[in-house]
């Protein structure tokens, strides 16, 4: 069987082109979407993610700012900054980059973001709306996965879907979105018995557990569609060679950078078995950022409606 590669970058680019038109429409009404990102500390991975988000905002004409706070910031100080952004009517989306330092109460911070500005879709109000099937700002990665499946014309209604991973950020909301599309959904986790057997039932397998190359050929049903959400850094060259093969060009990347990226699915597991698979990198990652942009534009339209006058009338409170 020939395994099709699902190009997340191409779909993300299509989403951004559509957003350019929508942003132009908003500007014609005197509105300009604005995104504020809070970055705490100096986590290198977080800094890269924030830089990519800011770059995408600038490319689309979305006003963006990054608020950099020291790793020593307290929960109360962080809550105060979130409150300021809640009250600022020019800010449509607020994103608190995770993870936060251990001394910060992450739940309190995420719940402090006004639901109308919660472009990550983490606030309990938005989570509740998602579970009820009501319009809401939903988490970006799950929405990106769904958009990819739809644009690639992957049949969903009636399909058996298995989601490996039960996080609040990816696993659970992905399962909710697939239920809404009439899939039969199973969520797997660290205590699932005979994980491979459960995964082999899947017409659609979503791997989002954060363990490199966990999913092997014995986890896959012939013809399954595989969505690999994992982005794991491999710094052991022998392990990289085991994953990709001794002749893989990916080893050149490893030798140049000192690491390479691997998903939660073994890089050679899906070939010839799955009908379609997302690559790592270039699969789900670009879609996450595209949907952050989309959520920011949606938040602007929902909050500020069709005119500056309405915008002032709908100012949220902290």
GROMACS .gro file of C-alpha atoms in nm:
model
  318
    1UNK     CA    1   0.000   0.000   0.000
    2UNK     CA    2   0.124   0.348  -0.086
    3UNK     CA    3   0.116   0.574   0.216
    4UNK     CA    4   0.011   0.932   0.147
    5UNK     CA    5   0.189   1.212   0.334
    6UNK     CA    6  -0.056   1.467   0.473
    7UNK     CA    7   0.105   1.808   0.422
    8UNK     CA    8   0.020   2.020   0.724
    9UNK     CA    9   0.218   2.316   0.596
   10UNK     CA   10   0.011   2.336   0.276
   11UNK     CA   11  -0.316   2.330   0.469
   12UNK     CA   12  -0.184   2.588   0.716
   13UNK     CA   13  -0.089   2.816   0.426
   14UNK     CA   14  -0.440   2.781   0.282
   15UNK     CA   15  -0.592   2.877   0.619
   16UNK     CA   16  -0.367   3.183   0.638
   17UNK     CA   17  -0.466   3.294   0.288
   18UNK     CA   18  -0.831   3.278   0.391
   19UNK     CA   19  -0.753   3.472   0.708
   20UNK     CA   20  -0.592   3.751   0.506
   21UNK     CA   21  -0.927   3.812   0.338
   22UNK     CA   22  -1.113   3.805   0.669
   23UNK     CA   23  -0.865   4.043   0.829
   24UNK     CA   24  -0.908   4.276   0.533
   25UNK     CA   25  -1.284   4.269   0.588
   26UNK     CA   26  -1.238   4.353   0.957
   27UNK     CA   27  -1.007   4.641   0.874
   28UNK     CA   28  -1.265   4.783   0.636
   29UNK     CA   29  -1.488   4.808   0.944
   30UNK     CA   30  -1.222   4.980   1.151
   31UNK     CA   31  -1.113   4.670   1.340
   32UNK     CA   32  -0.764   4.527   1.371
   33UNK     CA   33  -0.719   4.192   1.552
   34UNK     CA   34  -0.467   4.199   1.836
   35UNK     CA   35  -0.283   3.914   2.010
   36UNK     CA   36  -0.084   3.936   2.334
   37UNK     CA   37   0.149   3.654   2.437
   38UNK     CA   38   0.290   3.623   2.789
   39UNK     CA   39   0.627   3.447   2.810
   40UNK     CA   40   0.763   3.366   3.155
   41UNK     CA   41   1.129   3.280   3.200
   42UNK     CA   42   1.381   3.173   2.938
   43UNK     CA   43   1.267   2.829   2.823
   44UNK     CA   44   1.437   2.792   2.480
   45UNK     CA   45   1.157   2.583   2.329
   46UNK     CA   46   0.892   2.828   2.450
   47UNK     CA   47   1.089   3.120   2.311
   48UNK     CA   48   1.099   2.952   1.967
   49UNK     CA   49   0.726   2.880   1.976
   50UNK     CA   50   0.648   3.240   2.069
   51UNK     CA   51   0.878   3.372   1.796
   52UNK     CA   52   0.697   3.158   1.536
   53UNK     CA   53   0.360   3.280   1.657
   54UNK     CA   54   0.471   3.641   1.645
   55UNK     CA   55   0.611   3.596   1.294
   56UNK     CA   56   0.282   3.450   1.171
   57UNK     CA   57   0.091   3.739   1.328
   58UNK     CA   58   0.308   3.995   1.154
   59UNK     CA   59   0.274   3.818   0.818
   60UNK     CA   60  -0.103   3.829   0.843
   61UNK     CA   61  -0.126   4.184   0.974
   62UNK     CA   62  -0.241   4.084   1.322
   63UNK     CA   63  -0.112   4.324   1.587
   64UNK     CA   64   0.096   4.123   1.831
   65UNK     CA   65   0.301   4.183   2.141
   66UNK     CA   66   0.512   3.956   2.356
   67UNK     CA   67   0.520   4.034   2.727
   68UNK     CA   68   0.836   3.881   2.869
   69UNK     CA   69   0.837   3.828   3.245
   70UNK     CA   70   1.119   3.697   3.466
   71UNK     CA   71   1.110   3.340   3.592
   72UNK     CA   72   1.076   3.483   3.945
   73UNK     CA   73   0.737   3.643   3.873
   74UNK     CA   74   0.472   3.547   4.127
   75UNK     CA   75   0.128   3.408   4.057
   76UNK     CA   76  -0.031   3.732   4.179
   77UNK     CA   77   0.190   3.945   3.954
   78UNK     CA   78   0.107   3.727   3.657
   79UNK     CA   79  -0.264   3.745   3.737
   80UNK     CA   80  -0.236   4.123   3.747
   81UNK     CA   81  -0.086   4.132   3.397
   82UNK     CA   82  -0.361   3.902   3.266
   83UNK     CA   83  -0.620   4.132   3.422
   84UNK     CA   84  -0.471   4.432   3.242
   85UNK     CA   85  -0.497   4.249   2.910
   86UNK     CA   86  -0.855   4.148   2.985
   87UNK     CA   87  -0.946   4.514   3.031
   88UNK     CA   88  -0.759   4.631   2.719
   89UNK     CA   89  -1.018   4.643   2.442
   90UNK     CA   90  -0.751   4.645   2.171
   91UNK     CA   91  -0.640   4.297   2.277
   92UNK     CA   92  -0.855   4.023   2.125
   93UNK     CA   93  -0.647   3.721   2.214
   94UNK     CA   94  -0.443   3.637   2.523
   95UNK     CA   95  -0.203   3.345   2.523
   96UNK     CA   96  -0.002   3.240   2.827
   97UNK     CA   97   0.284   3.029   2.694
   98UNK     CA   98   0.316   2.695   2.873
   99UNK     CA   99   0.482   2.546   3.064
  100UNK     CA  100   0.496   2.793   3.350
  101UNK     CA  101   0.750   2.768   3.634
  102UNK     CA  102   0.656   2.523   3.907
  103UNK     CA  103   0.590   2.793   4.169
  104UNK     CA  104   0.312   2.950   3.961
  105UNK     CA  105  -0.047   2.828   3.998
  106UNK     CA  106  -0.107   2.744   3.633
  107UNK     CA  107  -0.478   2.669   3.675
  108UNK     CA  108  -0.548   3.006   3.836
  109UNK     CA  109  -0.363   3.186   3.558
  110UNK     CA  110  -0.541   3.005   3.274
  111UNK     CA  111  -0.879   3.055   3.438
  112UNK     CA  112  -0.807   3.426   3.478
  113UNK     CA  113  -0.798   3.478   3.100
  114UNK     CA  114  -1.136   3.609   2.986
  115UNK     CA  115  -1.316   3.332   2.790
  116UNK     CA  116  -1.378   3.571   2.500
  117UNK     CA  117  -1.001   3.625   2.468
  118UNK     CA  118  -0.894   3.268   2.543
  119UNK     CA  119  -0.741   3.186   2.205
  120UNK     CA  120  -0.582   2.870   2.346
  121UNK     CA  121  -0.928   2.734   2.434
  122UNK     CA  122  -0.820   2.630   2.785
  123UNK     CA  123  -1.073   2.823   2.997
  124UNK     CA  124  -1.338   2.602   3.165
  125UNK     CA  125  -1.614   2.800   2.992
  126UNK     CA  126  -1.473   2.719   2.649
  127UNK     CA  127  -1.400   2.359   2.749
  128UNK     CA  128  -1.760   2.323   2.864
  129UNK     CA  129  -1.897   2.469   2.541
  130UNK     CA  130  -1.679   2.236   2.339
  131UNK     CA  131  -1.805   1.933   2.531
  132UNK     CA  132  -2.163   2.045   2.468
  133UNK     CA  133  -2.101   2.099   2.098
  134UNK     CA  134  -2.160   2.474   2.118
  135UNK     CA  135  -1.956   2.741   1.935
  136UNK     CA  136  -1.641   2.820   2.133
  137UNK     CA  137  -1.274   2.902   2.104
  138UNK     CA  138  -1.131   2.550   2.091
  139UNK     CA  139  -0.769   2.439   2.145
  140UNK     CA  140  -0.554   2.508   1.841
  141UNK     CA  141  -0.388   2.170   1.785
  142UNK     CA  142  -0.712   1.967   1.792
  143UNK     CA  143  -0.880   2.219   1.562
  144UNK     CA  144  -0.582   2.197   1.328
  145UNK     CA  145  -0.609   1.819   1.321
  146UNK     CA  146  -0.979   1.836   1.236
  147UNK     CA  147  -0.919   2.094   0.963
  148UNK     CA  148  -0.648   1.876   0.809
  149UNK     CA  149  -0.874   1.570   0.807
  150UNK     CA  150  -1.159   1.760   0.645
  151UNK     CA  151  -0.947   1.930   0.379
  152UNK     CA  152  -0.780   1.600   0.294
  153UNK     CA  153  -1.128   1.445   0.265
  154UNK     CA  154  -1.066   1.177   0.527
  155UNK     CA  155  -1.402   1.005   0.600
  156UNK     CA  156  -1.497   1.064   0.964
  157UNK     CA  157  -1.863   0.979   1.015
  158UNK     CA  158  -1.884   0.627   1.156
  159UNK     CA  159  -1.506   0.583   1.166
  160UNK     CA  160  -1.343   0.419   1.468
  161UNK     CA  161  -1.094   0.668   1.611
  162UNK     CA  162  -0.834   0.599   1.878
  163UNK     CA  163  -0.664   0.890   2.057
  164UNK     CA  164  -0.347   0.795   2.243
  165UNK     CA  165  -0.307   1.058   2.515
  166UNK     CA  166  -0.557   1.220   2.751
  167UNK     CA  167  -0.415   1.568   2.804
  168UNK     CA  168  -0.645   1.867   2.840
  169UNK     CA  169  -0.451   2.040   2.562
  170UNK     CA  170  -0.470   1.777   2.287
  171UNK     CA  171  -0.609   1.435   2.376
  172UNK     CA  172  -0.942   1.520   2.537
  173UNK     CA  173  -1.044   1.807   2.306
  174UNK     CA  174  -0.944   1.603   1.999
  175UNK     CA  175  -1.172   1.325   2.119
  176UNK     CA  176  -1.458   1.574   2.169
  177UNK     CA  177  -1.415   1.717   1.819
  178UNK     CA  178  -1.410   1.370   1.663
  179UNK     CA  179  -1.725   1.275   1.855
  180UNK     CA  180  -1.888   1.583   1.707
  181UNK     CA  181  -1.798   1.446   1.363
  182UNK     CA  182  -1.974   1.118   1.450
  183UNK     CA  183  -1.664   0.907   1.506
  184UNK     CA  184  -1.664   0.627   1.760
  185UNK     CA  185  -1.383   0.739   1.991
  186UNK     CA  186  -1.156   0.553   2.231
  187UNK     CA  187  -0.906   0.742   2.449
  188UNK     CA  188  -0.594   0.551   2.554
  189UNK     CA  189  -0.350   0.638   2.829
  190UNK     CA  190  -0.069   0.498   3.045
  191UNK     CA  191  -0.297   0.242   3.208
  192UNK     CA  192  -0.458   0.111   2.890
  193UNK     CA  193  -0.426  -0.266   2.871
  194UNK     CA  194  -0.275  -0.402   2.549
  195UNK     CA  195  -0.236  -0.064   2.384
  196UNK     CA  196  -0.134  -0.217   2.051
  197UNK     CA  197  -0.454  -0.421   2.029
  198UNK     CA  198  -0.672  -0.117   2.100
  199UNK     CA  199  -0.484   0.092   1.843
  200UNK     CA  200  -0.524  -0.176   1.576
  201UNK     CA  201  -0.900  -0.118   1.583
  202UNK     CA  202  -0.853   0.238   1.463
  203UNK     CA  203  -0.949   0.366   1.121
  204UNK     CA  204  -0.804   0.692   1.251
  205UNK     CA  205  -0.520   0.692   1.503
  206UNK     CA  206  -0.413   1.013   1.678
  207UNK     CA  207  -0.085   0.980   1.872
  208UNK     CA  208  -0.049   1.259   2.127
  209UNK     CA  209   0.131   1.114   2.426
  210UNK     CA  210   0.478   1.272   2.403
  211UNK     CA  211   0.682   0.950   2.390
  212UNK     CA  212   0.917   0.915   2.093
  213UNK     CA  213   0.839   0.633   1.849
  214UNK     CA  214   0.593   0.471   2.091
  215UNK     CA  215   0.358   0.363   1.811
  216UNK     CA  216   0.501   0.085   1.596
  217UNK     CA  217   0.377  -0.120   1.303
  218UNK     CA  218   0.205  -0.362   1.541
  219UNK     CA  219  -0.018  -0.074   1.659
  220UNK     CA  220  -0.153   0.000   1.311
  221UNK     CA  221  -0.448  -0.136   1.122
  222UNK     CA  222  -0.390  -0.181   0.749
  223UNK     CA  223  -0.514   0.133   0.575
  224UNK     CA  224  -0.546   0.345   0.889
  225UNK     CA  225  -0.499   0.721   0.884
  226UNK     CA  226  -0.230   0.822   1.135
  227UNK     CA  227  -0.202   1.168   1.288
  228UNK     CA  228   0.126   1.213   1.475
  229UNK     CA  229   0.111   1.503   1.720
  230UNK     CA  230   0.438   1.424   1.899
  231UNK     CA  231   0.743   1.647   1.863
  232UNK     CA  232   1.026   1.484   2.055
  233UNK     CA  233   1.392   1.586   2.043
  234UNK     CA  234   1.638   1.299   1.996
  235UNK     CA  235   1.997   1.373   2.098
  236UNK     CA  236   2.138   1.018   2.080
  237UNK     CA  237   2.275   0.949   1.731
  238UNK     CA  238   2.249   0.571   1.766
  239UNK     CA  239   1.883   0.611   1.856
  240UNK     CA  240   1.828   0.847   1.563
  241UNK     CA  241   1.985   0.589   1.331
  242UNK     CA  242   1.758   0.321   1.475
  243UNK     CA  243   1.453   0.539   1.412
  244UNK     CA  244   1.534   0.661   1.061
  245UNK     CA  245   1.781   0.407   0.920
  246UNK     CA  246   2.153   0.435   0.851
  247UNK     CA  247   2.103   0.589   0.505
  248UNK     CA  248   1.842   0.846   0.604
  249UNK     CA  249   1.910   1.212   0.517
  250UNK     CA  250   1.764   1.294   0.858
  251UNK     CA  251   2.099   1.189   1.005
  252UNK     CA  252   2.259   1.478   0.819
  253UNK     CA  253   2.026   1.707   1.010
  254UNK     CA  254   2.130   1.535   1.331
  255UNK     CA  255   2.500   1.579   1.256
  256UNK     CA  256   2.449   1.945   1.174
  257UNK     CA  257   2.229   2.037   1.470
  258UNK     CA  258   2.317   1.773   1.727
  259UNK     CA  259   1.959   1.654   1.743
  260UNK     CA  260   1.661   1.564   1.527
  261UNK     CA  261   1.287   1.549   1.581
  262UNK     CA  262   1.077   1.235   1.598
  263UNK     CA  263   0.707   1.195   1.656
  264UNK     CA  264   0.514   0.958   1.879
  265UNK     CA  265   0.489   0.723   1.581
  266UNK     CA  266   0.803   0.533   1.478
  267UNK     CA  267   0.922   0.708   1.159
  268UNK     CA  268   0.926   0.384   0.960
  269UNK     CA  269   0.617   0.221   1.111
  270UNK     CA  270   0.345   0.369   0.893
  271UNK     CA  271   0.503   0.329   0.549
  272UNK     CA  272   0.319   0.068   0.346
  273UNK     CA  273   0.070   0.008   0.629
  274UNK     CA  274  -0.116   0.335   0.684
  275UNK     CA  275  -0.315   0.491   0.402
  276UNK     CA  276  -0.204   0.838   0.515
  277UNK     CA  277   0.023   0.984   0.782
  278UNK     CA  278   0.139   1.325   0.902
  279UNK     CA  279   0.515   1.390   0.899
  280UNK     CA  280   0.721   1.524   1.188
  281UNK     CA  281   0.804   1.803   1.145
  282UNK     CA  282   0.569   1.963   0.892
  283UNK     CA  283   0.248   1.789   0.990
  284UNK     CA  284   0.043   1.909   1.285
  285UNK     CA  285   0.279   2.184   1.407
  286UNK     CA  286   0.208   2.444   1.136
  287UNK     CA  287  -0.166   2.385   1.178
  288UNK     CA  288  -0.147   2.472   1.547
  289UNK     CA  289  -0.008   2.816   1.472
  290UNK     CA  290  -0.252   2.871   1.184
  291UNK     CA  291  -0.543   2.802   1.418
  292UNK     CA  292  -0.405   3.035   1.681
  293UNK     CA  293  -0.426   3.305   1.417
  294UNK     CA  294  -0.776   3.191   1.326
  295UNK     CA  295  -0.888   3.196   1.688
  296UNK     CA  296  -0.753   3.549   1.727
  297UNK     CA  297  -0.949   3.668   1.424
  298UNK     CA  298  -1.259   3.483   1.544
  299UNK     CA  299  -1.226   3.639   1.890
  300UNK     CA  300  -1.202   3.983   1.732
  301UNK     CA  301  -1.513   3.929   1.526
  302UNK     CA  302  -1.711   3.778   1.814
  303UNK     CA  303  -1.610   4.040   2.070
  304UNK     CA  304  -1.618   4.353   1.864
  305UNK     CA  305  -1.888   4.259   1.613
  306UNK     CA  306  -1.916   4.490   1.314
  307UNK     CA  307  -1.826   4.839   1.429
  308UNK     CA  308  -1.597   5.032   1.664
  309UNK     CA  309  -1.903   5.151   1.854
  310UNK     CA  310  -2.009   4.794   1.924
  311UNK     CA  311  -1.649   4.715   2.014
  312UNK     CA  312  -1.651   4.973   2.296
  313UNK     CA  313  -1.987   4.848   2.424
  314UNK     CA  314  -1.865   4.491   2.456
  315UNK     CA  315  -1.555   4.550   2.664
  316UNK     CA  316  -1.492   4.248   2.886
  317UNK     CA  317  -1.421   4.274   3.255
  318UNK     CA  318  -1.146   4.102   3.446
   0.00000   0.00000   0.00000
